[in-house]
Coordinates of C-alpha atoms and ligand atoms in Angstrom, one line a residue:
M150 CA 190.1 331.9 243.1
S151 CA 186.0 330.5 242.0
T152 CA 183.9 330.6 244.5
N153 CA 180.7 329.6 242.1
S154 CA 178.5 326.5 243.5
I155 CA 177.8 325.4 239.9
K156 CA 180.3 324.1 237.3
A157 CA 180.6 324.6 234.2
S158 CA 182.7 323.5 231.0
S159 CA 182.4 323.3 227.3
T160 CA 183.4 321.2 225.0
F161 CA 182.9 319.7 221.4
F162 CA 180.9 317.2 220.4
D163 CA 180.7 316.9 217.1
R164 CA 180.5 317.9 213.5
F165 CA 177.3 318.8 211.9
N166 CA 176.9 320.3 208.0
N167 CA 180.3 321.7 208.3
Q168 CA 179.9 323.1 211.6
D169 CA 181.1 322.9 215.2
I170 CA 179.2 321.9 217.4
V171 CA 179.8 322.8 221.6
K172 CA 178.6 320.2 224.0
F173 CA 177.9 322.8 227.3
S174 CA 177.8 321.8 230.8
L175 CA 176.0 322.1 234.5
T176 CA 177.0 320.9 237.2
N177 CA 175.6 321.5 241.0
Q178 CA 176.3 320.5 244.1
N179 CA 173.9 317.5 244.7
N180 CA 176.6 315.5 241.5
V181 CA 172.9 316.9 239.2
T182 CA 174.3 317.5 235.4
V183 CA 172.1 319.5 233.6
S184 CA 173.8 319.6 229.6
A185 CA 173.2 320.8 226.4
I186 CA 174.4 321.5 222.7
S187 CA 174.6 323.8 220.0
L188 CA 172.0 321.9 217.8
G189 CA 168.9 323.3 218.4
A190 CA 170.0 324.4 221.4
T191 CA 168.3 321.2 222.6
L192 CA 168.6 319.5 226.3
Y193 CA 171.1 317.0 226.0
E194 CA 170.4 315.4 229.9
F195 CA 169.3 315.7 232.7
S196 CA 171.4 313.9 235.0
I197 CA 171.2 312.1 238.4
P198 CA 173.9 310.3 240.3
T199 CA 172.9 306.9 241.4
N200 CA 173.8 303.9 243.3
T201 CA 175.4 302.1 240.0
G202 CA 176.9 305.2 237.9
R203 CA 174.6 307.9 237.1
T204 CA 171.0 307.4 235.5
N205 CA 169.8 310.7 232.0
L206 CA 166.4 311.7 233.0
V207 CA 166.0 312.6 229.2
L208 CA 165.7 310.6 225.6
N209 CA 169.2 312.0 224.0
Y210 CA 170.6 310.6 221.0
P211 CA 175.7 310.1 220.7
N212 CA 175.4 312.7 217.2
S213 CA 173.8 316.1 216.4
G214 CA 173.4 313.4 212.9
D215 CA 170.5 311.7 215.0
Y216 CA 168.0 314.7 215.8
L217 CA 166.7 315.2 213.0
A218 CA 166.7 311.6 211.1
N219 CA 163.3 311.2 212.1
P220 CA 161.0 313.6 213.0
F221 CA 160.6 313.9 216.6
Y222 CA 162.0 316.8 217.7
V223 CA 164.1 314.7 220.5
S224 CA 164.2 317.1 223.7
M225 CA 165.4 319.4 221.1
G226 CA 164.0 323.6 221.3
I227 CA 161.1 324.7 219.5
G228 CA 160.4 327.9 217.2
R229 CA 159.3 330.4 217.0
T230 CA 156.3 328.1 217.6
G231 CA 155.4 325.2 219.8
G232 CA 152.0 323.0 218.0
R233 CA 150.2 323.4 214.5
I234 CA 149.4 326.3 212.8
K235 CA 146.9 326.1 210.3
D236 CA 147.5 325.3 206.6
G237 CA 150.8 327.3 207.2
Q238 CA 148.6 330.0 207.6
L239 CA 149.2 332.3 210.1
P240 CA 146.0 335.1 211.4
L241 CA 148.4 338.6 212.0
N242 CA 147.1 342.2 212.9
G243 CA 144.0 341.3 210.0
Q244 CA 146.4 340.2 207.5
T245 CA 147.1 336.3 206.7
Y246 CA 151.1 335.6 206.5
Q247 CA 152.0 332.2 204.5
L248 CA 154.4 330.3 206.5
Q249 CA 156.6 326.9 205.0
T250 CA 155.1 323.7 205.7
N251 CA 156.7 320.7 206.8
E252 CA 153.5 318.1 207.9
G253 CA 150.8 318.3 204.8
T254 CA 149.4 321.6 204.6
T255 CA 150.5 321.8 207.9
T256 CA 153.0 324.1 209.6
L257 CA 154.7 322.3 212.6
H258 CA 157.4 323.2 215.6
G259 CA 158.1 326.5 213.6
G260 CA 158.2 325.0 210.6
P261 CA 161.0 322.9 208.6
N262 CA 163.6 325.9 209.4
G263 CA 163.0 326.1 212.8
F264 CA 164.6 327.0 216.2
N265 CA 166.1 323.0 216.5
T266 CA 167.1 323.2 212.9
Q267 CA 169.9 325.9 213.7
V268 CA 173.1 325.6 214.9
W269 CA 172.8 328.4 217.8
D270 CA 175.7 330.5 219.0
G271 CA 176.2 329.1 222.8
E272 CA 178.8 330.1 225.7
I273 CA 179.0 329.7 229.3
V274 CA 178.4 333.6 230.7
E275 CA 178.1 334.4 234.5
E276 CA 174.9 335.9 236.6
D277 CA 174.7 336.5 240.2
G278 CA 178.3 334.8 240.7
E279 CA 176.9 331.3 239.0
P280 CA 177.6 330.1 235.1
T281 CA 174.8 329.9 233.4
I282 CA 174.5 328.6 229.0
Q283 CA 173.2 331.2 227.2
F284 CA 172.6 330.0 223.6
H285 CA 172.0 333.1 221.3
H286 CA 170.1 332.8 217.3
T287 CA 168.9 335.6 215.2
Q288 CA 165.9 333.9 213.2
L289 CA 165.2 335.5 210.0
S290 CA 162.1 336.0 208.2
S291 CA 163.9 335.2 205.5
E292 CA 164.9 331.7 206.9
D293 CA 161.8 330.4 208.8
G294 CA 159.2 332.7 206.9
F295 CA 157.4 335.0 210.1
P296 CA 156.9 337.8 210.1
G297 CA 159.6 339.9 211.0
D298 CA 163.4 338.7 212.6
I299 CA 163.4 337.8 216.4
D300 CA 166.9 338.1 218.5
V301 CA 166.3 335.2 220.5
T302 CA 168.5 334.2 223.1
I303 CA 167.6 331.0 225.8
I304 CA 169.2 330.4 229.2
Y305 CA 170.2 327.0 230.9
R306 CA 170.7 327.8 234.8
L307 CA 170.8 325.2 237.1
T308 CA 170.6 325.7 240.5
N309 CA 171.4 323.6 244.1
D310 CA 167.3 322.1 244.6
N311 CA 167.9 320.2 241.5
T312 CA 166.0 322.7 239.1
L313 CA 166.5 323.2 235.6
K314 CA 165.4 327.0 234.7
L315 CA 164.8 327.4 230.9
T316 CA 164.8 331.1 230.0
F317 CA 163.8 332.5 226.8
E318 CA 163.6 336.0 225.4
A319 CA 163.0 337.4 221.8
T320 CA 163.1 340.3 220.9
A321 CA 161.3 341.4 217.6
L322 CA 163.4 343.5 215.5
N323 CA 161.7 345.2 213.3
E324 CA 157.8 344.2 212.6
D325 CA 154.7 342.5 214.5
T326 CA 155.5 338.4 215.3
V327 CA 154.2 335.5 217.7
F328 CA 156.4 333.5 220.1
N329 CA 155.4 330.4 220.9
P330 CA 158.6 328.7 222.5
T331 CA 159.0 325.2 224.3
Y332 CA 161.3 322.8 224.5
H333 CA 160.8 318.9 223.4
T334 CA 161.9 317.3 226.4
Y335 CA 161.0 313.4 227.0
F336 CA 161.9 312.0 229.9
N337 CA 162.0 308.8 231.0
L338 CA 163.0 308.7 235.2
G339 CA 162.6 305.2 236.2
D340 CA 165.0 302.9 235.1
N341 CA 163.0 300.8 232.1
D342 CA 162.9 301.0 228.1
T343 CA 159.0 302.3 228.5
I344 CA 157.6 305.2 230.9
L345 CA 154.8 302.2 231.9
K346 CA 155.5 302.7 234.9
H347 CA 155.3 306.2 235.6
N348 CA 152.3 308.7 237.2
L349 CA 151.3 311.7 235.9
Q350 CA 149.6 314.5 237.3
V351 CA 148.3 317.9 234.9
N352 CA 146.4 320.6 236.2
A353 CA 144.0 320.5 233.4
E354 CA 139.6 320.1 233.6
Q355 CA 140.4 320.9 230.0
H356 CA 142.2 319.7 226.7
L357 CA 141.7 320.8 223.6
E358 CA 139.6 319.3 220.4
F359 CA 141.0 318.3 217.0
D360 CA 140.3 317.6 213.7
D361 CA 141.6 315.3 212.1
K362 CA 144.7 316.8 211.2
K363 CA 145.4 317.2 214.9
L364 CA 144.9 320.7 214.3
P365 CA 142.9 322.7 217.4
T366 CA 138.9 323.1 216.8
G367 CA 138.7 325.8 219.6
N368 CA 136.9 323.8 221.2
F369 CA 137.7 323.0 225.3
L370 CA 136.4 319.3 226.1
S371 CA 136.1 317.9 229.8
V372 CA 138.6 315.8 231.2
E373 CA 135.7 314.2 233.9
N374 CA 135.8 310.1 232.9
T375 CA 138.1 309.8 230.6
P376 CA 141.9 308.8 230.5
F377 CA 142.9 312.8 229.9
D378 CA 142.0 312.6 233.7
F379 CA 144.8 313.5 235.8
R380 CA 143.6 315.8 238.1
Q381 CA 144.9 313.5 240.5
T382 CA 148.4 311.0 239.9
T383 CA 147.3 308.5 237.8
S384 CA 149.3 305.7 235.7
L385 CA 150.3 306.7 233.6
G386 CA 150.4 302.7 231.8
N387 CA 146.4 302.7 232.8
A388 CA 145.7 305.5 230.8
I389 CA 147.7 304.9 227.9
Q390 CA 145.9 300.8 227.9
N391 CA 142.5 303.1 227.9
M392 CA 144.0 304.9 224.9
Q393 CA 143.7 302.1 222.7
N394 CA 140.9 302.0 220.4
T395 CA 142.4 305.6 219.7
P396 CA 144.5 306.4 216.0
E397 CA 147.6 307.3 218.1
K398 CA 147.4 304.5 220.6
G399 CA 148.6 307.1 223.2
F400 CA 148.4 310.4 223.8
D401 CA 149.8 313.6 221.5
D402 CA 147.7 316.2 222.8
I403 CA 147.1 319.3 224.2
F404 CA 146.4 319.9 227.7
K405 CA 144.7 323.5 229.0
I406 CA 146.3 324.6 232.1
N407 CA 144.3 325.8 234.8
D408 CA 144.5 329.5 235.7
D409 CA 145.3 329.2 238.9
A410 CA 148.5 326.7 238.4
I411 CA 149.7 329.0 236.1
N412 CA 153.2 330.8 236.9
N413 CA 153.1 327.0 239.6
T414 CA 153.6 324.1 238.8
I415 CA 151.9 322.5 235.7
A416 CA 152.4 319.1 235.7
T417 CA 154.1 316.2 237.9
L418 CA 156.0 313.0 236.7
Q419 CA 157.0 310.8 238.3
D420 CA 158.2 307.1 238.4
P421 CA 157.3 305.1 242.0
E422 CA 159.7 302.5 241.0
T423 CA 162.9 304.3 241.6
N424 CA 161.5 306.9 243.8
R425 CA 161.7 309.6 241.1
S426 CA 160.0 313.1 240.0
V427 CA 160.7 316.1 237.9
S428 CA 157.7 318.8 238.3
I429 CA 157.1 321.6 235.8
T430 CA 156.2 325.0 236.1
S431 CA 155.4 327.2 233.8
D432 CA 154.3 330.5 232.7
R433 CA 151.2 329.9 230.3
N434 CA 148.8 328.4 229.8
G435 CA 149.1 324.7 227.8
L436 CA 151.0 321.6 228.4
V437 CA 151.2 319.0 225.4
V438 CA 151.3 315.3 226.7
F439 CA 153.4 313.0 224.0
T440 CA 153.2 308.9 224.8
A441 CA 156.1 308.8 222.1
N442 CA 153.5 306.0 220.7
S443 CA 155.1 306.1 217.0
F444 CA 158.8 306.1 218.1
T445 CA 160.1 303.6 215.5
K446 CA 163.0 301.2 215.4
E447 CA 165.4 302.7 212.8
D448 CA 165.9 305.7 212.3
M449 CA 166.3 306.7 216.0
N450 CA 169.6 305.8 217.7
F451 CA 169.1 306.2 221.4
S452 CA 171.7 306.2 223.6
R453 CA 169.2 304.1 226.9
T454 CA 168.1 301.7 224.0
N455 CA 171.3 301.1 222.5
G456 CA 170.2 302.4 219.2
I457 CA 166.8 301.6 218.8
G458 CA 164.0 303.8 219.3
I459 CA 160.6 302.2 221.3
P460 CA 157.4 302.5 221.8
Y461 CA 156.4 304.9 224.6
E462 CA 160.6 305.3 225.6
G463 CA 160.0 308.2 226.8
V464 CA 157.1 311.3 227.5
A465 CA 157.8 314.6 225.7
L466 CA 156.2 317.7 227.9
E467 CA 155.9 320.4 226.3
A468 CA 155.1 323.9 228.2
Q469 CA 154.1 326.3 226.3
N470 CA 151.1 328.6 225.9
L471 CA 148.2 326.5 224.0
P472 CA 148.5 326.1 220.5
D473 CA 147.7 328.6 216.7
A474 CA 147.3 331.2 219.7
T475 CA 146.6 334.1 217.1
R476 CA 143.2 332.0 215.0
F477 CA 141.3 331.4 219.0
D478 CA 140.8 334.4 220.4
N479 CA 141.1 332.9 223.9
F480 CA 143.7 330.7 223.7
G481 CA 146.4 333.3 224.6
D482 CA 148.3 336.3 223.9
I483 CA 151.3 335.3 221.8
I484 CA 152.5 338.4 219.5
I485 CA 154.9 340.4 220.0
K486 CA 155.6 343.7 218.8
A487 CA 157.8 345.2 217.2
G488 CA 160.5 346.8 219.3
E489 CA 158.9 344.5 221.6
T490 CA 160.9 341.8 224.5
K491 CA 158.8 339.3 225.7
V492 CA 160.6 336.2 228.5
H493 CA 159.2 332.9 229.1
E494 CA 160.6 330.3 231.6
I495 CA 159.5 326.9 231.3
D496 CA 161.3 325.8 235.1
Y497 CA 162.4 321.7 235.6
H498 CA 162.2 320.4 239.4
V499 CA 163.8 316.8 240.1
E500 CA 163.4 315.6 242.9
F501 CA 165.4 311.6 242.8
Ligands
FUC606 C1 154.7 316.2 219.1 C2 153.0 316.0 218.6 C3 153.6 315.6 216.9 C4 154.4 315.0 216.9 C5 155.6 316.0 217.8 C6 156.8 315.1 217.9 O1 154.9 318.1 219.6 O2 151.2 316.9 218.7 O3 151.8 315.2 217.0 O4 154.8 313.5 216.5 O5 154.9 315.7 219.5

């Protein structure tokens, strides 16, 4: 007889590029379900029971093909490196590696063959008496152009206090390389089509200055007296309103997490209408906030909005190290030495 308090299952999801895509699910004692599909190790569902049924707090699509039909990485696993690398040129150990590019001259989110494009080997693995979802993939240098091959495991653990713990483990198999994965999770906690009524709090005194390609210049800007000031719980709708004079008409920005918040709560998103919230814990110094300003009606087959995309439909909160970190001395360490293993964790704690 099983004594697990977390229930696990796996089912066929669909066929994509001649491969079976599998969906794995975990459900806790409060009837909270987390599921993931093997394409991109994507977070597919983080659903809670409600008075009328269930609500999924993350954006998703019905088919695997929908995920790569647009450039928005909807709730997908991102790696080797989240964010942009200037000119696709990775400085490492005094050398420069030319990577594959996928946004003009820039390498974005691991490039055109990044983690999100891979079909991961998934399985339910019991750990400490509870099931977990574990995705495994060996990312080859010959595949994505980064130096060295890495063995990567992404683990989903769900607790009975409604926390999803995402762990990334990477071992550099043969050369020094870089590892700065994230999840491109778009939350919409409410019952509306947009997040404009949500509140956001971010433990960041500073955000990054960009050039005109959204590449970091290396300068840190104070959030004080700007729409970037989320130190106190702030209306996201008002903040977005105050960004209407920017090309993005919203946020697509990188916050530098305060030192004392690292390994603790870095940000909290809440929907006052439904009283639902998610708090994010991370062991790294960056958070991208992307308010889905440029979502398009076409090519975004969202389940939530019946097959169309809507600007501000969700907010992507991408916990990671500051991007392009080997270019700047003070951005943090994303290097894995040959033979070494590095582990990172992002936790989402929901309340409802
Ligand atoms: C974020 C942004 C990018 C891009 C992507 C889908 O990471 O920084 O601009 O639009 O999301």
